[in-house]
PDB file of C-alpha atoms in Angstrom:
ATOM      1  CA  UNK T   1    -142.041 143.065 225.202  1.00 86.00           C
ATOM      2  CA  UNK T   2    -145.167 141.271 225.802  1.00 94.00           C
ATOM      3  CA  UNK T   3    -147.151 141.781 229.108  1.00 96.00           C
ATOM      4  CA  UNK T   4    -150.093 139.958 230.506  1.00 98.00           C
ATOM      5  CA  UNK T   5    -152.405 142.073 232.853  1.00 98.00           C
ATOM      6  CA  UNK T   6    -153.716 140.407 236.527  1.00 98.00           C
ATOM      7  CA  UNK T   7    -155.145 142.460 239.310  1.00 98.00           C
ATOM      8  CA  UNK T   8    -153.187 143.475 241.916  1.00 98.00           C
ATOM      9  CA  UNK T   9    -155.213 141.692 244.538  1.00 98.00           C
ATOM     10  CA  UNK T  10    -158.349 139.842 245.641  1.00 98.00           C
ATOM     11  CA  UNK T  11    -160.114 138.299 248.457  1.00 98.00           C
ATOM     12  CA  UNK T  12    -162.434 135.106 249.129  1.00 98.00           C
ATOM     13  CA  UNK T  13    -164.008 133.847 252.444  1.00 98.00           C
ATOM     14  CA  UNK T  14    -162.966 130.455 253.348  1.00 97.00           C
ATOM     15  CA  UNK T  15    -165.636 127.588 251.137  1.00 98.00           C
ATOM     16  CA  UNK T  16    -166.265 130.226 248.763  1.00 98.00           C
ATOM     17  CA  UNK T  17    -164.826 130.427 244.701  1.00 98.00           C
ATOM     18  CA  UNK T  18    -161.871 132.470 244.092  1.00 98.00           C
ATOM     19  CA  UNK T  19    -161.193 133.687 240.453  1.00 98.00           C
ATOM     20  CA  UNK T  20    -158.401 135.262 239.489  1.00 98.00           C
ATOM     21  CA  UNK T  21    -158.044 136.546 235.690  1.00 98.00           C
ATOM     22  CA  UNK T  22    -155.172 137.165 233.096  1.00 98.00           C
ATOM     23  CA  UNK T  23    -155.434 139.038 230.494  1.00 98.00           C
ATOM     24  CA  UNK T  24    -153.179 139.050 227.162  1.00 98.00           C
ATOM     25  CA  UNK T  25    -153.574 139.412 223.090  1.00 97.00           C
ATOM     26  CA  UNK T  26    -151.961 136.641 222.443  1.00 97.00           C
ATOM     27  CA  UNK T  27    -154.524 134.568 224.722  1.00 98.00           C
ATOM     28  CA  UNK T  28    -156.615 133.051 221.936  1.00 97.00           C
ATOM     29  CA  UNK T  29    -153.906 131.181 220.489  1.00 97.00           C
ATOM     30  CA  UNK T  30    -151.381 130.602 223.338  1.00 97.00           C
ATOM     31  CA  UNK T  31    -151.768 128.449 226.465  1.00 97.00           C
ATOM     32  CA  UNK T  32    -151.617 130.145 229.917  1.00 98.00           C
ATOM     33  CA  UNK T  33    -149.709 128.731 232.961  1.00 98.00           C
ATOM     34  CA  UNK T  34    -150.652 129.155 236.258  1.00 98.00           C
ATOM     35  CA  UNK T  35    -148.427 129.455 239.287  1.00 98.00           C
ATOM     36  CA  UNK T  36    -148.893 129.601 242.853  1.00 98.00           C
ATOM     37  CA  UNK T  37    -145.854 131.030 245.378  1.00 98.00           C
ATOM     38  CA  UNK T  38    -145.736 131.219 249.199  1.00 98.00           C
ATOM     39  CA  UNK T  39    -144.235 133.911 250.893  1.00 96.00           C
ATOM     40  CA  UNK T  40    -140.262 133.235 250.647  1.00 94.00           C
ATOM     41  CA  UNK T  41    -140.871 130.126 248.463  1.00 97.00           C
ATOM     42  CA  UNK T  42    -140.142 129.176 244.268  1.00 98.00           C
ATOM     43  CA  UNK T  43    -143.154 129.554 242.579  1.00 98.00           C
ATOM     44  CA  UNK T  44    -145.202 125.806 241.976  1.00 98.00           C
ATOM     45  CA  UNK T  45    -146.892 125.051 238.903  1.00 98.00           C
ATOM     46  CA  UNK T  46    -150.838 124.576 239.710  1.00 98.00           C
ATOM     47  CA  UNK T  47    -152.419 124.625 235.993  1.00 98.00           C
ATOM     48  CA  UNK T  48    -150.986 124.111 232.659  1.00 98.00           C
ATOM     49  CA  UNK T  49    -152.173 124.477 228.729  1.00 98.00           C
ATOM     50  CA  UNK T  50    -154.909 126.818 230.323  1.00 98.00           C
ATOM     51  CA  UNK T  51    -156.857 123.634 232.427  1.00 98.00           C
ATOM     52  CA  UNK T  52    -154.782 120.894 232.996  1.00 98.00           C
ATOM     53  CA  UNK T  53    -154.088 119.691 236.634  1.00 98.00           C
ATOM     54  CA  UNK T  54    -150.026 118.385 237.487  1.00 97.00           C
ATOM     55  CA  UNK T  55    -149.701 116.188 239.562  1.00 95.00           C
ATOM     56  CA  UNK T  56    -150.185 116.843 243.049  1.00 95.00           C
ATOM     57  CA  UNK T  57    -152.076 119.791 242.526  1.00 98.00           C
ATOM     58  CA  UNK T  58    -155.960 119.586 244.430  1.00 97.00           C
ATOM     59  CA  UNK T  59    -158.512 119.063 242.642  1.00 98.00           C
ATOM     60  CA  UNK T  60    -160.424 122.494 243.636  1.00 98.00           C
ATOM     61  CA  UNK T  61    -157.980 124.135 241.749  1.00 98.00           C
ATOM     62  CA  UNK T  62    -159.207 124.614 238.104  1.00 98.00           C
ATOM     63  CA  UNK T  63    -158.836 126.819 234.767  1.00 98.00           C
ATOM     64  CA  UNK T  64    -160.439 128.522 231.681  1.00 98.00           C
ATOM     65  CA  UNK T  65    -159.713 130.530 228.755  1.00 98.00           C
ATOM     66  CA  UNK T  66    -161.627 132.557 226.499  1.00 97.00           C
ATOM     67  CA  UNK T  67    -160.659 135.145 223.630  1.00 97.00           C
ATOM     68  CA  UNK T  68    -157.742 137.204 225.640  1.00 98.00           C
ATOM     69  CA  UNK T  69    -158.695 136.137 229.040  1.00 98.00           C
ATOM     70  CA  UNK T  70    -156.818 133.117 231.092  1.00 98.00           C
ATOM     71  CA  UNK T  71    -158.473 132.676 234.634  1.00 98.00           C
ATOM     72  CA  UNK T  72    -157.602 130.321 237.385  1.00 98.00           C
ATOM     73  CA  UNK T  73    -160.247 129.270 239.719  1.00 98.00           C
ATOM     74  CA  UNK T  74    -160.144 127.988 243.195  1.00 98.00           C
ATOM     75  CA  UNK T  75    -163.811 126.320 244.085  1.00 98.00           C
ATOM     76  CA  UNK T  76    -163.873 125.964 247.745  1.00 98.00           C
ATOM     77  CA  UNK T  77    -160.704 127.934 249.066  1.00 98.00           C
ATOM     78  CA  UNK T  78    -158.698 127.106 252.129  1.00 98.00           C
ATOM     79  CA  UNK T  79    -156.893 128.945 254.371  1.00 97.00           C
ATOM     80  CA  UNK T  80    -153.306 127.172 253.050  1.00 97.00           C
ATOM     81  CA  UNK T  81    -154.483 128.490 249.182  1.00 98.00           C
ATOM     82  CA  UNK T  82    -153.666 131.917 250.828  1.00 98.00           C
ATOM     83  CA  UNK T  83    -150.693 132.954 248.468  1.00 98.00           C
ATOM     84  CA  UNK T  84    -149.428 135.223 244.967  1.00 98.00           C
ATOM     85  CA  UNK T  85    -150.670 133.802 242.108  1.00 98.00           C
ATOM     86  CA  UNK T  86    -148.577 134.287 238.689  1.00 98.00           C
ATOM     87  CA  UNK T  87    -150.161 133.569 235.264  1.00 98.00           C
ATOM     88  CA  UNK T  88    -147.304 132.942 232.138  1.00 98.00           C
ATOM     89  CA  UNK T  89    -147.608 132.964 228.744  1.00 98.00           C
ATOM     90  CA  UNK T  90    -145.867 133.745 225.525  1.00 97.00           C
ATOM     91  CA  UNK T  91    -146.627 135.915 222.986  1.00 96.00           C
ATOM     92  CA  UNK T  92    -147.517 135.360 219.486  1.00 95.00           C
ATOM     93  CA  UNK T  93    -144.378 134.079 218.031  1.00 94.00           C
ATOM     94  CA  UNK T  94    -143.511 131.750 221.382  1.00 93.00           C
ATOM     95  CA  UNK T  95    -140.436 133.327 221.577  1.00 94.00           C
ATOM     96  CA  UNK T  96    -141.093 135.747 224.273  1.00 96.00           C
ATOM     97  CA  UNK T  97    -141.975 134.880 227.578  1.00 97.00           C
ATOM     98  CA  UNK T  98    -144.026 137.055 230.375  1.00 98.00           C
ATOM     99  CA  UNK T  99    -145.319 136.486 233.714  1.00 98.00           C
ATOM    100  CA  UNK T 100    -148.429 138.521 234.474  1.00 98.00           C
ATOM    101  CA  UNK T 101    -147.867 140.978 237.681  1.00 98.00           C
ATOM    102  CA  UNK T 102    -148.875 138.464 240.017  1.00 98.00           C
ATOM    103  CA  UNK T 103    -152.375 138.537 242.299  1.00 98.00           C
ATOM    104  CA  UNK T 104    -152.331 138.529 246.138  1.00 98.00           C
ATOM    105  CA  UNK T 105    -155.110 135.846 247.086  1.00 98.00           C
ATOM    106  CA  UNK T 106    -156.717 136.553 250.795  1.00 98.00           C
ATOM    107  CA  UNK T 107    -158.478 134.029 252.280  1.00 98.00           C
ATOM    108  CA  UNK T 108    -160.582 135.810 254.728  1.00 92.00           C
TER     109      UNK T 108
ATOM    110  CA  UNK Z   1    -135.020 113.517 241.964  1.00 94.00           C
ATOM    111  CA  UNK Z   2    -134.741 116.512 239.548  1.00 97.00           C
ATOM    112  CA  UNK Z   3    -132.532 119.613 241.599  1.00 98.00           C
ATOM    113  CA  UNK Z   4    -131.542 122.935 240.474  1.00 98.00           C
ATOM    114  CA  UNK Z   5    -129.366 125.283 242.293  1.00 98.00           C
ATOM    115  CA  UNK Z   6    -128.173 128.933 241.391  1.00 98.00           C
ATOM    116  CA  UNK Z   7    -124.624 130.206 242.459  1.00 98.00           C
ATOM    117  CA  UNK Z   8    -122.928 133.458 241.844  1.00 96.00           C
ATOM    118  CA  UNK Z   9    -122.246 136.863 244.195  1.00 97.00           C
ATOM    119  CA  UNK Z  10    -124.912 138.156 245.849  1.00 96.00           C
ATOM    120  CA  UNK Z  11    -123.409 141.900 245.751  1.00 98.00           C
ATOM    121  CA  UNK Z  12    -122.622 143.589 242.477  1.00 98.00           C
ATOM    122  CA  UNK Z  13    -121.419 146.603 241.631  1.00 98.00           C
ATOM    123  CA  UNK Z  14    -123.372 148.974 239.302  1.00 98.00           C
ATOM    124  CA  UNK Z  15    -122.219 148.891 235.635  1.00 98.00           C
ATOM    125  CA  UNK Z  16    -120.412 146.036 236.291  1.00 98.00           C
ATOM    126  CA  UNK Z  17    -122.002 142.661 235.494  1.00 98.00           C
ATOM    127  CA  UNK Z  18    -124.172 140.400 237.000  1.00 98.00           C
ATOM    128  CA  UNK Z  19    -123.009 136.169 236.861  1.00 98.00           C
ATOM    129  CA  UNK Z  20    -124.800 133.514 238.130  1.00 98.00           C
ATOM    130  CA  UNK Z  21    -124.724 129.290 237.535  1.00 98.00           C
ATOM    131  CA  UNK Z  22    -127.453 126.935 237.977  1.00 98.00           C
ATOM    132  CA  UNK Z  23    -126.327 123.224 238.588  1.00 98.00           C
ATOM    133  CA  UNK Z  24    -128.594 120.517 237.629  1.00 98.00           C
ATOM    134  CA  UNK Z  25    -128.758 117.423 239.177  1.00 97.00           C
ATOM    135  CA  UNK Z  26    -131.236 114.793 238.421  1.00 97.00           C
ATOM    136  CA  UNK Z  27    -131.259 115.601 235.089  1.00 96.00           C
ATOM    137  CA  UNK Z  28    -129.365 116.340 231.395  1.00 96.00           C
ATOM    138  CA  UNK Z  29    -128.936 119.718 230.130  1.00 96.00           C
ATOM    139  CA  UNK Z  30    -127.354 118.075 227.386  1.00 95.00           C
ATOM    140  CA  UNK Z  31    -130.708 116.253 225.987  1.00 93.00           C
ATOM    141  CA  UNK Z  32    -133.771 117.594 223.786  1.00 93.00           C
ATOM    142  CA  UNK Z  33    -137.096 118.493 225.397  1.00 90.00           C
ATOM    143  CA  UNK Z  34    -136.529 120.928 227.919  1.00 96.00           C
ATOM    144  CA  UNK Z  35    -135.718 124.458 228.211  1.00 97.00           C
ATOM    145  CA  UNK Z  36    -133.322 125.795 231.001  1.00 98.00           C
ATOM    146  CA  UNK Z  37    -134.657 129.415 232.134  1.00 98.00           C
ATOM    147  CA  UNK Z  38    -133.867 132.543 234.217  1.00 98.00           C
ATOM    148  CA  UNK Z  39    -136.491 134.290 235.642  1.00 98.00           C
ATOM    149  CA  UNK Z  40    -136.171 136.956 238.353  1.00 98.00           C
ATOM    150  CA  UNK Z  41    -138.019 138.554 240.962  1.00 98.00           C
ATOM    151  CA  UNK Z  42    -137.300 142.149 242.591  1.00 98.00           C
ATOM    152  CA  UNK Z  43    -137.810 142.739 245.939  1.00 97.00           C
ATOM    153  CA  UNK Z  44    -141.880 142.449 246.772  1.00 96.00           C
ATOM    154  CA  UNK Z  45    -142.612 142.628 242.792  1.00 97.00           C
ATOM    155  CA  UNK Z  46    -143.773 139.860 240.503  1.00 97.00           C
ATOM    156  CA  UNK Z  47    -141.983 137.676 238.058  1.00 98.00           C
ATOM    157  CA  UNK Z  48    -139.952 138.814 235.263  1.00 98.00           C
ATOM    158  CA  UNK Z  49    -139.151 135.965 232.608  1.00 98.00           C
ATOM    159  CA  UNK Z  50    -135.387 136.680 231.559  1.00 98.00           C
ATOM    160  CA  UNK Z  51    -135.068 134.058 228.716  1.00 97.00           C
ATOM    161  CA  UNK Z  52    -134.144 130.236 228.157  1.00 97.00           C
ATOM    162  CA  UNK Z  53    -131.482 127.845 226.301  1.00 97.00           C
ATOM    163  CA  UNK Z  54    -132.091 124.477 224.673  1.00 96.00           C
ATOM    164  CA  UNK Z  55    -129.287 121.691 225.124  1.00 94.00           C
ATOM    165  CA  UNK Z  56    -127.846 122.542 221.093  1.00 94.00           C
ATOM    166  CA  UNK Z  57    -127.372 125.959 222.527  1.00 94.00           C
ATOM    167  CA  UNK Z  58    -130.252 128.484 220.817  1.00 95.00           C
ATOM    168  CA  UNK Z  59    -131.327 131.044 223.280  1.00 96.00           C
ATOM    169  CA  UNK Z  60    -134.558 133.314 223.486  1.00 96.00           C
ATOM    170  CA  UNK Z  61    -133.978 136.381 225.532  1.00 97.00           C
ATOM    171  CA  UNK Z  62    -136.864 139.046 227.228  1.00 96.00           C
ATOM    172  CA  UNK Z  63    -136.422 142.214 224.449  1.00 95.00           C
ATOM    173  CA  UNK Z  64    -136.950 144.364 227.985  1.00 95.00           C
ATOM    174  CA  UNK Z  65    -133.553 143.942 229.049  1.00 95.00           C
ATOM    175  CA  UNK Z  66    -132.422 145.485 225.605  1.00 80.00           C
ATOM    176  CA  UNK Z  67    -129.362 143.194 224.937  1.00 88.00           C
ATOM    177  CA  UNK Z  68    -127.663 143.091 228.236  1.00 97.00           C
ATOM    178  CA  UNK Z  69    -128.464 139.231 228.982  1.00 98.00           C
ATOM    179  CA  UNK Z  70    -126.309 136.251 227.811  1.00 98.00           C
ATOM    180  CA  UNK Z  71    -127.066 132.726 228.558  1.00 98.00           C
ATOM    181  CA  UNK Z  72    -124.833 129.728 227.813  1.00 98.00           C
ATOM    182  CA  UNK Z  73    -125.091 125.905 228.554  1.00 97.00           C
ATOM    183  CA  UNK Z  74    -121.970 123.467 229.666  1.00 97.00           C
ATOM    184  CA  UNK Z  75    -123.317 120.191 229.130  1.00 96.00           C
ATOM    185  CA  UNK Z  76    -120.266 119.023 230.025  1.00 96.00           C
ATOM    186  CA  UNK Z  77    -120.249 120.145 233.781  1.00 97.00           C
ATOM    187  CA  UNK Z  78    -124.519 119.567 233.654  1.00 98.00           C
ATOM    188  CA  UNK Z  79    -124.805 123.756 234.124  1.00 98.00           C
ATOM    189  CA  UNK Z  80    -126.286 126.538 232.871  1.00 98.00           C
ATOM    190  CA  UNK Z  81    -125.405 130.472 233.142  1.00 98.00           C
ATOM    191  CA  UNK Z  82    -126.924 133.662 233.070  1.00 98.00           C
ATOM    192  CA  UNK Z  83    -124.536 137.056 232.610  1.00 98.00           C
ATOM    193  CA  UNK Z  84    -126.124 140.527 232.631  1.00 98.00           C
ATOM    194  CA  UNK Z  85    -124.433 143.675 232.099  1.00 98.00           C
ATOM    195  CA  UNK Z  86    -123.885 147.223 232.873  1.00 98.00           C
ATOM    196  CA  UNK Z  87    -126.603 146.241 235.994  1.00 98.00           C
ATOM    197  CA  UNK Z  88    -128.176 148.990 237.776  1.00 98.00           C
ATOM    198  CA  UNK Z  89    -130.279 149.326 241.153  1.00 98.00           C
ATOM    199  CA  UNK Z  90    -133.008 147.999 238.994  1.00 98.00           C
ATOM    200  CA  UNK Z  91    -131.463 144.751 238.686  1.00 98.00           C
ATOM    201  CA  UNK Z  92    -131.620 144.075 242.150  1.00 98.00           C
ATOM    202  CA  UNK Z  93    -133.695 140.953 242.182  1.00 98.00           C
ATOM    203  CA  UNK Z  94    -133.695 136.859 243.458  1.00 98.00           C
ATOM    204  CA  UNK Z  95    -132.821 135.267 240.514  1.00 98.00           C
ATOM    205  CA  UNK Z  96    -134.181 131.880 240.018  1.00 98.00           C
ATOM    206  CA  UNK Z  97    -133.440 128.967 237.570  1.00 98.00           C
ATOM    207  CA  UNK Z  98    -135.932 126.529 236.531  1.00 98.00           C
ATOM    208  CA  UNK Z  99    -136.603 123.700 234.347  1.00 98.00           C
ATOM    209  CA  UNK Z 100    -139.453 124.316 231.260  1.00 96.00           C
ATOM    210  CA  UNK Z 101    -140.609 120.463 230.562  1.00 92.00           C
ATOM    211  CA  UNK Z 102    -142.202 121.331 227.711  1.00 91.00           C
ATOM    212  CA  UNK Z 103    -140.574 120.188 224.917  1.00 87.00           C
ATOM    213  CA  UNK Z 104    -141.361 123.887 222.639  1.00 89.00           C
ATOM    214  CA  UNK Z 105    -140.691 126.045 226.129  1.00 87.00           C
ATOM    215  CA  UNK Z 106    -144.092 127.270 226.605  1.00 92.00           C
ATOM    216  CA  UNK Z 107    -143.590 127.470 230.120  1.00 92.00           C
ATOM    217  CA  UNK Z 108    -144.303 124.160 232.444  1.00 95.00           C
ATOM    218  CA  UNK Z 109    -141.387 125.426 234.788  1.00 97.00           C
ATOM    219  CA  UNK Z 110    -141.905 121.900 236.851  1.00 97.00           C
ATOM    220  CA  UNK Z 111    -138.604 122.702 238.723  1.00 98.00           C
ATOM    221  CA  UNK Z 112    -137.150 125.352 240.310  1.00 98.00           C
ATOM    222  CA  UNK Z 113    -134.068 126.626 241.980  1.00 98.00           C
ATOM    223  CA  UNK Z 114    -134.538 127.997 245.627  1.00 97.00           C
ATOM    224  CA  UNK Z 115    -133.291 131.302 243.883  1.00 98.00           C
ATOM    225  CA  UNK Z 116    -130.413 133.813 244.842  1.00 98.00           C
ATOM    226  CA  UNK Z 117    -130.543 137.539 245.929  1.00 98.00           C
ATOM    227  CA  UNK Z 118    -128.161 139.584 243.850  1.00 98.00           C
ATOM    228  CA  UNK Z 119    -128.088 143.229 245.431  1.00 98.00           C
ATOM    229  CA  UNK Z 120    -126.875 145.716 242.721  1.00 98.00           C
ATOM    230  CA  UNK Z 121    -125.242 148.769 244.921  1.00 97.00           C
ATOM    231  CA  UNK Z 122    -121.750 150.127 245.341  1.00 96.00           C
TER     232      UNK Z 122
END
């Protein structure tokens, strides 16, 4: 099955830029998702198509891609962006999903 | 306003098999452009995608769970099912359905179920 690689964890101090990366082969020619889950909460979508904004979704909340890497970045973090965040993708025949393992944002 | 809930037993047996429904209200699972999914979570572990169905019934299932995972569509009743067998400890997860609004499934899950524990343990 496909897998998509995220790091188990990182940290930002409140203001600062938070970026959190994804990495899979199929990357240069699929779109990653981004999504952003509270403790005991569904998952909500934050990014789409690699850098596209839903609605509702703040506007310090951005995202890039390049070759096999997907990242999501948070410019100016707040305390309430302190959550797991999930990257998604499929692989090069778009019939197999995968979530990446998920990284543990601290806001500190 | 677009709704999603999952149903089923929250204690199964091993090698028995795991069956849960998502209702939908809100919404059609009977018309093009979405995908209904399953996607699962273990216990303090990230997200597994399980696999989808379109409204005319074609599936796509994660290869991972090696051919134990069935998913069907009752347009009729406006549901959706998931049925995976010969579950293990492994399996113990909170399942969750949600909605892929994009119309080739490439993964804008814009709603979501509130998801259900299944416990897998005798």
């Amino acid at each position: 099955s496909y897998e998509l690689t995220q790091p188990p964890s990182e940290s930002v101090s409140p203001g600062q830029t938070a970026r959190i990366t994804c990495s899979g082969d199929a990357l240069p020619k699929k779109y990653a998702y981004w999504y952003q889950q509270k403790s005991g909460q569904a998952p909500v979508l934050v990014i789409y198509e690699d850098r596209k904004r839903p609605p509702g979704t703040p506007e310090r909340f951005s995202g890039s891609s390049s070759g096999t890497t997907a990242t999501l970045i948070i410019t100016g973090a707040q305390a309430e962006d302190e959550a797991d965040y999930h990257c998604y993708s499929t692989d090069s025949s778009g019939n197999v999903g995968a979530f990446g393992g998920g990284t543990k944002l601290t806001v500190l | 306003q677009v709704q999603l809930q999952e149903s089923g037993p929250g204690l199964v047996k091993p090698s028995e098999t795991l069956s849960l429904t998502c209702t939908v209200s809100g919404a059609s699972v009977g018309i093009a452009n979405y995908y209904w999914t399953w996607i699962r979570q273990p216990p303090g572990k990230g997200l597994e995608w399980i696999g989808n169905i379109y409204y005319s019934g074609s599936t796509k299932y994660n290869p991972s769970l090696k051919g134990r995972v069935t998913i069907s569509i009752d347009t009729s009743k406006n549901q959706f099912f998931l049925r995976l067998s010969s579950v293990s400890a492994a399996d113990t997860a909170v399942y969750y359905c949600a909605r892929d609004g994009d119309s080739t499934g490439r993964g804008y899950f814009d709603y979501w179920g509130q998801g259900s524990l299944v416990t897998v343990s005798s």
